[in-house]
Short mmCIF file of C-alpha atoms in Angstrom, two decimals:
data_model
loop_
_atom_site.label_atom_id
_atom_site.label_comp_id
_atom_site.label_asym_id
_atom_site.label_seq_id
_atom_site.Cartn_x
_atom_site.Cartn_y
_atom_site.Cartn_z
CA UNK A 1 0.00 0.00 0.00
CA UNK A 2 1.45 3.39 -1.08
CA UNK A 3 0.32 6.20 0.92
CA UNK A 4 1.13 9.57 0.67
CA UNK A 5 2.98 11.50 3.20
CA UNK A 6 0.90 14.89 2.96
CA UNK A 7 -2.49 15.64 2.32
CA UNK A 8 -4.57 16.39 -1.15
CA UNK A 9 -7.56 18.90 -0.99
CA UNK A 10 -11.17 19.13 -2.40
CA UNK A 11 -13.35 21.78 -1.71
CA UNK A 12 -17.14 21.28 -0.83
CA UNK A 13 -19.16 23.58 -3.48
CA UNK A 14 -22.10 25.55 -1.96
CA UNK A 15 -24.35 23.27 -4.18
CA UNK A 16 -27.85 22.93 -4.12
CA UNK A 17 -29.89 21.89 -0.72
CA UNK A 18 -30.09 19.80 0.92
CA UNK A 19 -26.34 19.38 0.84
CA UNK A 20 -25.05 15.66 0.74
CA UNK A 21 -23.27 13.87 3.01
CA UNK A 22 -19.56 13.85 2.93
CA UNK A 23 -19.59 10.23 1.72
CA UNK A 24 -21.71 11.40 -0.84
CA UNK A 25 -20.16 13.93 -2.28
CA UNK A 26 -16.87 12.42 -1.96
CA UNK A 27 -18.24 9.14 -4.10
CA UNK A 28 -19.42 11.68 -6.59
CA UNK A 29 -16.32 13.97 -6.89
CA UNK A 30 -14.47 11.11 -7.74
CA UNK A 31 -16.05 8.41 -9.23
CA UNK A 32 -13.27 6.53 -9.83
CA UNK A 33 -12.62 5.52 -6.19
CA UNK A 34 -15.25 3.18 -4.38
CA UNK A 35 -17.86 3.80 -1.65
CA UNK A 36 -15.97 1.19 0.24
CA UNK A 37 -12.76 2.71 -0.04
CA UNK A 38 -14.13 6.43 1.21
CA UNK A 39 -15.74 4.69 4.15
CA UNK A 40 -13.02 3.12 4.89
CA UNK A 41 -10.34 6.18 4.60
CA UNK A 42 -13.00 8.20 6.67
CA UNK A 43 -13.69 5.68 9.64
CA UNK A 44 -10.31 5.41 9.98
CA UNK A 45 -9.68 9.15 10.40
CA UNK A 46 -7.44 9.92 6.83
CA UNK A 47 -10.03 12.32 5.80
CA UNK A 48 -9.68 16.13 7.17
CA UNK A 49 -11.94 19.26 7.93
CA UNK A 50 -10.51 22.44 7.30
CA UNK A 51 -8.79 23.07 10.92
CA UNK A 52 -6.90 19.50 10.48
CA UNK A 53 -9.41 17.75 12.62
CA UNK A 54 -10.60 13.62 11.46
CA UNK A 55 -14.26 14.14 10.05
CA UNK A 56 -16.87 11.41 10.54
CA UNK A 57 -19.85 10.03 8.68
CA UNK A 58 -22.20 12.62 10.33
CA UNK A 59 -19.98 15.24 10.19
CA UNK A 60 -21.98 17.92 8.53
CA UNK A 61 -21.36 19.03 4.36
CA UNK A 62 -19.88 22.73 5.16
CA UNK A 63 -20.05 24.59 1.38
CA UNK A 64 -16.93 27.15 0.41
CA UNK A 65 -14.73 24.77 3.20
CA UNK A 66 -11.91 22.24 2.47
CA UNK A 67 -11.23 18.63 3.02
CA UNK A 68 -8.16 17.04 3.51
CA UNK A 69 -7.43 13.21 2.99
CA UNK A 70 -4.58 10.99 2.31
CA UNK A 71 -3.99 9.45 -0.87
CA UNK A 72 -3.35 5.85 -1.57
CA UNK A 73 -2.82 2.97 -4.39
CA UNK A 74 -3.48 -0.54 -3.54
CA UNK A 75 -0.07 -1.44 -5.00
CA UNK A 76 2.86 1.42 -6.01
CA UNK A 77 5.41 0.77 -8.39
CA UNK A 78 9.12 1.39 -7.07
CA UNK A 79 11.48 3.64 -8.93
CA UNK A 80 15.13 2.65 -8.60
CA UNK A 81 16.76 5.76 -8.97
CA UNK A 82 17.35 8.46 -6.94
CA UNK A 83 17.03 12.25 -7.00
CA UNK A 84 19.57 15.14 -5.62
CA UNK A 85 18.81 18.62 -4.01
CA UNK A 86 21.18 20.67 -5.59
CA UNK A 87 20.40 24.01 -3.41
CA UNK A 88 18.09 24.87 -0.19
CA UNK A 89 17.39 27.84 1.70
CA UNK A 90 14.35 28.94 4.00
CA UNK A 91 12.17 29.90 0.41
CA UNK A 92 13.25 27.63 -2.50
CA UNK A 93 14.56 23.79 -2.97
CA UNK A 94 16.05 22.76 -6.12
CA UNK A 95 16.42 19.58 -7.16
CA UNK A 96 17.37 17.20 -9.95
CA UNK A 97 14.73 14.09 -10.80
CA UNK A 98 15.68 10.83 -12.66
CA UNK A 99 13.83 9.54 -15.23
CA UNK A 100 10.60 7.82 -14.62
CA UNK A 101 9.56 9.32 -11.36
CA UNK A 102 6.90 11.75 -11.40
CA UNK A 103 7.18 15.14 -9.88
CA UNK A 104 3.37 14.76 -7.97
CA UNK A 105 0.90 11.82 -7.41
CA UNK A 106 -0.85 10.68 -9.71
CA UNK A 107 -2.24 7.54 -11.13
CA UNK A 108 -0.64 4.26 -9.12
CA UNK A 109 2.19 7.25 -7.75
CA UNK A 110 1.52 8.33 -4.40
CA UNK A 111 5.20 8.00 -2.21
CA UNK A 112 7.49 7.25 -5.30
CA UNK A 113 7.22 11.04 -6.13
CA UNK A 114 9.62 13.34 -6.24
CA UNK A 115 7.68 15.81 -3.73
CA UNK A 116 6.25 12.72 -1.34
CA UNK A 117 10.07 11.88 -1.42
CA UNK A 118 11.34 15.12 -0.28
CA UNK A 119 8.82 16.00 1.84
CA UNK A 120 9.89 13.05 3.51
CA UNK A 121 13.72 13.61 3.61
CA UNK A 122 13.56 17.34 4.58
CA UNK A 123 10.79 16.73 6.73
CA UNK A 124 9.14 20.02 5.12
CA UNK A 125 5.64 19.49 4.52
CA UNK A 126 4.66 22.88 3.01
CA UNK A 127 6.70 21.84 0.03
CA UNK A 128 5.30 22.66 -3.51
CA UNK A 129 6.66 22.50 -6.82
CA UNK A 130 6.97 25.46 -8.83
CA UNK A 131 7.62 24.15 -12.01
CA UNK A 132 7.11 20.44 -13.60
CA UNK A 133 8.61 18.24 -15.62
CA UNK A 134 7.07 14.72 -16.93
CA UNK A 135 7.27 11.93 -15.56
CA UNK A 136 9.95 10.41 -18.31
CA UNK A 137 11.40 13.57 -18.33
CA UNK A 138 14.71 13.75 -15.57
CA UNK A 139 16.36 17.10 -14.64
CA UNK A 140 15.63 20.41 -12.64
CA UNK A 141 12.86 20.98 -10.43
CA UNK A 142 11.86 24.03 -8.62
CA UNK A 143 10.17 23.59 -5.08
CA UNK A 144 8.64 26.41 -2.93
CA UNK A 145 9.91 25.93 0.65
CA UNK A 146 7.90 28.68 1.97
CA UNK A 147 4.16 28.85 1.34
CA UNK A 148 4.36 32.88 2.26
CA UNK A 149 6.75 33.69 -0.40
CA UNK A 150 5.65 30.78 -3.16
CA UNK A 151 3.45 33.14 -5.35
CA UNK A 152 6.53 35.31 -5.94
CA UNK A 153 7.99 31.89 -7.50
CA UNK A 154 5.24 31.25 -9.61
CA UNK A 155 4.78 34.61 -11.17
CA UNK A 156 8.61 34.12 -12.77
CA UNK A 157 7.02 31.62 -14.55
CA UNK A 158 3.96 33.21 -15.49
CA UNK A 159 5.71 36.31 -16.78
CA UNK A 160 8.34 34.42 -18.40
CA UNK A 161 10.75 35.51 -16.15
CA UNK A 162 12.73 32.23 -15.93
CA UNK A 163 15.24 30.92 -19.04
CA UNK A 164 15.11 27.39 -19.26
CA UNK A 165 17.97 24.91 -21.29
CA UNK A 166 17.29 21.22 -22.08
CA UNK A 167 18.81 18.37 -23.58
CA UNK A 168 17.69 16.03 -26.08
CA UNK A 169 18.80 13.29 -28.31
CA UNK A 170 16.47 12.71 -31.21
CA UNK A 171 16.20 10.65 -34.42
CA UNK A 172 18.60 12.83 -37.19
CA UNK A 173 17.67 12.00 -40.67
CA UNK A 174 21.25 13.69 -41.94
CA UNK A 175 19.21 15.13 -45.01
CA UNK A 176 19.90 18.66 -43.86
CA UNK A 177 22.22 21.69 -43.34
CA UNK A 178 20.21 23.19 -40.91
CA UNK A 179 21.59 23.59 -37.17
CA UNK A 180 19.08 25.87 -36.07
CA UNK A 181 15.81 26.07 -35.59
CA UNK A 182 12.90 28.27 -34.29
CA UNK A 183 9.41 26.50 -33.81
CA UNK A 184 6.45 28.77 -33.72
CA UNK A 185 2.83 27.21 -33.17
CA UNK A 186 -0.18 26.55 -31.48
CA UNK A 187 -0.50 23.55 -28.93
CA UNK A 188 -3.71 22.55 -27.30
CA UNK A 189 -5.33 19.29 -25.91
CA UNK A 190 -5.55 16.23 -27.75
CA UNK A 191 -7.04 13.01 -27.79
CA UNK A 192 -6.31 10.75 -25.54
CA UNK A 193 -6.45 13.60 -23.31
CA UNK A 194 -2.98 13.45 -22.18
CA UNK A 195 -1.10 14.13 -25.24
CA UNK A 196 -1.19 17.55 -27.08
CA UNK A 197 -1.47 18.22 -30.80
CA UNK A 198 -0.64 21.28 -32.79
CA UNK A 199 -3.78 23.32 -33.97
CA UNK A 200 -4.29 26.26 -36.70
CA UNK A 201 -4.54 29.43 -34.67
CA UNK A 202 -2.56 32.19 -32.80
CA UNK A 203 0.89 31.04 -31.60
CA UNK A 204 1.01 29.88 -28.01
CA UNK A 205 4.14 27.87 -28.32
CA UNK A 206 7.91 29.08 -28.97
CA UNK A 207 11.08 27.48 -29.08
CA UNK A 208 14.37 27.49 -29.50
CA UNK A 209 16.77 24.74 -30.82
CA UNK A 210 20.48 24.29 -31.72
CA UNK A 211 22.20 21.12 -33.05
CA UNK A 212 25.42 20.42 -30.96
CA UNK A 213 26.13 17.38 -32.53
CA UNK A 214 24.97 13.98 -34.28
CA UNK A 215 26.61 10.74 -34.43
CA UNK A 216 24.94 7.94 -36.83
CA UNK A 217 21.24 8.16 -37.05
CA UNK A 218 21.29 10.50 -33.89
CA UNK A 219 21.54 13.98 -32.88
CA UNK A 220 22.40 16.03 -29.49
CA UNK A 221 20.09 18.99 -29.53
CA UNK A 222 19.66 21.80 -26.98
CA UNK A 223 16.37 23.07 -26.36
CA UNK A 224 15.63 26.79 -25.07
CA UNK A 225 11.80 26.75 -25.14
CA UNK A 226 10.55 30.04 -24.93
CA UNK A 227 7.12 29.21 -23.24
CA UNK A 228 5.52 26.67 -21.36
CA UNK A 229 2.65 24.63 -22.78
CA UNK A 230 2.30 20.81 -21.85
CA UNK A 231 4.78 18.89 -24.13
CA UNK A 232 6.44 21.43 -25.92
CA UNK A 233 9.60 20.30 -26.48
CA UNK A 234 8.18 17.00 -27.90
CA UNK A 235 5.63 17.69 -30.39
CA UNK A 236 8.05 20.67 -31.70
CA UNK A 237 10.61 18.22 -32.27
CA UNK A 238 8.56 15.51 -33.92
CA UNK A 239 6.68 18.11 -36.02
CA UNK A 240 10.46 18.75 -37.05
CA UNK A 241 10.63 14.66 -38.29
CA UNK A 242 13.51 14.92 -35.00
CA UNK A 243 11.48 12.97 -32.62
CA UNK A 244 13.34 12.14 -29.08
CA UNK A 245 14.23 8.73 -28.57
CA UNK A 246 12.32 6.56 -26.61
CA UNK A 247 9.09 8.90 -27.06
CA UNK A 248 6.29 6.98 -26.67
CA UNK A 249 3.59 9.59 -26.89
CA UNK A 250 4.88 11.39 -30.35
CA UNK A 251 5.05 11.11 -33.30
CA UNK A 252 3.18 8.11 -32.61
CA UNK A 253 0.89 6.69 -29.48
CA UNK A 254 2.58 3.66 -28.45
CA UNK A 255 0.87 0.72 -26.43
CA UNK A 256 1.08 1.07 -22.49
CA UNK A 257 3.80 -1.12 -21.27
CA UNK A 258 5.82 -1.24 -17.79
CA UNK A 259 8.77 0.50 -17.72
CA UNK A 260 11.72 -0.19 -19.53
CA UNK A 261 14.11 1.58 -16.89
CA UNK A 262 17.14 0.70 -20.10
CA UNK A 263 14.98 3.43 -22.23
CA UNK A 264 14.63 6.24 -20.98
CA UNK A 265 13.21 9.20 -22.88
CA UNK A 266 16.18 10.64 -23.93
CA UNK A 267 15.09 14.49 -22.60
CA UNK A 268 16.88 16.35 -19.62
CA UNK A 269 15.89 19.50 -18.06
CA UNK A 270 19.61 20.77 -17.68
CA UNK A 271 19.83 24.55 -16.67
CA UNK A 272 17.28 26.59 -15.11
CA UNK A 273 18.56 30.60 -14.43
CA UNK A 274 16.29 33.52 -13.00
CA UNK A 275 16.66 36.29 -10.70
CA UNK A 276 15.54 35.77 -7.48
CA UNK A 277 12.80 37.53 -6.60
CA UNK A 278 13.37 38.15 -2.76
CA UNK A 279 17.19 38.87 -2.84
CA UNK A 280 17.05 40.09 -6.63
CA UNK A 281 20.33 38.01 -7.12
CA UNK A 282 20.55 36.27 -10.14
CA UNK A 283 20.47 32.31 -10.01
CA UNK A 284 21.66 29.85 -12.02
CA UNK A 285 21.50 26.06 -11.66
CA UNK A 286 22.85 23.38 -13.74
CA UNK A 287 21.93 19.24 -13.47
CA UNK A 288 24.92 16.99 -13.32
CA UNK A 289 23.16 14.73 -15.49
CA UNK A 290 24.44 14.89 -19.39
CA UNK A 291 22.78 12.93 -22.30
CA UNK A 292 24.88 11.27 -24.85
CA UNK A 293 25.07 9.67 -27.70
#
């Protein structure tokens, strides 16, 4: 049994009356998870009220307040590699992920996360990423370390304010001169709903990207993308017939498989630089990790 080491939240809507029980409404707001295993999480005192306190089966539906409750898979999946925290102060953790382990929970991921894991290590609960990367994806991660001062974090990212380097290696076709490019498109949800697809539209999606060098069928690419939609990097490289190696999401949807921890999607968050917003000194920070061909 995975189970995670801090707390998820839903908020109770002020819906219609009579309000629902908080079995109820938890068995609607996610389907996906039994009756059984709500009654079960609730009895046993994993599921919150607002002020931290266990709720119980006739505790009252409360509209515009929060619940808290611990999240758990039946069976986790272990990941065998290990992550680093490359720098830590009172308001930021940085730290580099290996491939395959997600940054949050999700899915059959609730410990073997990179934030369950530090959360864990540091013994800092009020840990929160900043920025993600995928799950396949390894390299830098940004973590809030201060809930007071995280929103000054975020907004680097939502003005752009943060210049961001990757790695890839990709299939190189050899059929051109070309060592740079600059992708400019539009990127929205696609079907399945967790892959992306490139639409007709206003641009939403720039990047940047300079061969450094190929060997064989391969290339070593670096990657400066210049916003920050939802697989970026990968569906401007395939739409570029340069598709990263050991992508199974694009060009082409592969079947769902376990985890082939000897293929790794060959993609690396490697540099991440900004100013800091609190001491206005300007920060750089570089992964260890390399990718080569």
């Amino acid at each position: 049994m995975g189970i995670s080491v801090g707390t998820s939240t839903v908020s109770m809507p002020d819906s219609e009356r009579p309000y629902p029980t908080l079995l109820a409404f938890l068995v609607g707001r996610f389907p996906k998870i039994t009756e059984r295993t709500w009654l079960e999480r609730i009895t046993s005192g994993k599921v919150l009220s607002e002020d931290g306190t266990p709720v119980s089966l006739t505790t009252a539906y409360t509209p515009n307040q929060r619940l808290f409750y611990y999240r758990e898979v039946a069976e986790e999946p272990v990941i065998p590699f290990q992550e680093q925290i490359l720098y830590s102060s009172e308001h930021l953790l940085v730290a580099c992920k290996p491939h395959f382990l997600p940054v949050t929970p999700g899915g059959p991921y609730v410990s073997e996360t990179l934030i369950n894991r530090l959360k864990e290590s540091t013994g800092n609960m009020f840990l929160s990423p900043i920025n993600r990367i995928d799950r396949g994806t390894a390299g830098l991660v940004l973590i809030s370390a201060n809930k007071k001062t995280r929103g000054l974090y975020q907004q680097l990212f939502m003005d752009g304010m943060v210049q961001k380097t990757y790695q890839a290696v990709v299939a190189f076709p050899g059929d051109t001169d070309k060592t740079e490019w600059l992708v400019e498109n539009r990127i929205e949800q696609g079907e399945p709903w967790f892959r992306m697809q490139t639409r007709r539209g206003k641009i939403n999606a720039r990047s940047k990207i300079i061969l450094l060098k190929t060997k064989g069928s391969r290339a070593l690419l670096q990657l400066s993308p210049l916003t920050g939609k939802k697989h970026q990097l990968r569906i401007h490289l395939s739409g570029l017939g340069l598709p990263i190696v050991n992508d199974r999401y694009y060009p082409t949807l592969l079947a769902k498989t376990i985890d082939d921890y000897d293929l790794p999607l060959q993609l690396l968050s490697k540099k991440i630089e900004f100013q800091d917003p609190i001491s206005g000194v300007e920060m750089s920070f570089e992964s260890k990790r390399d990718l080569t061909l």
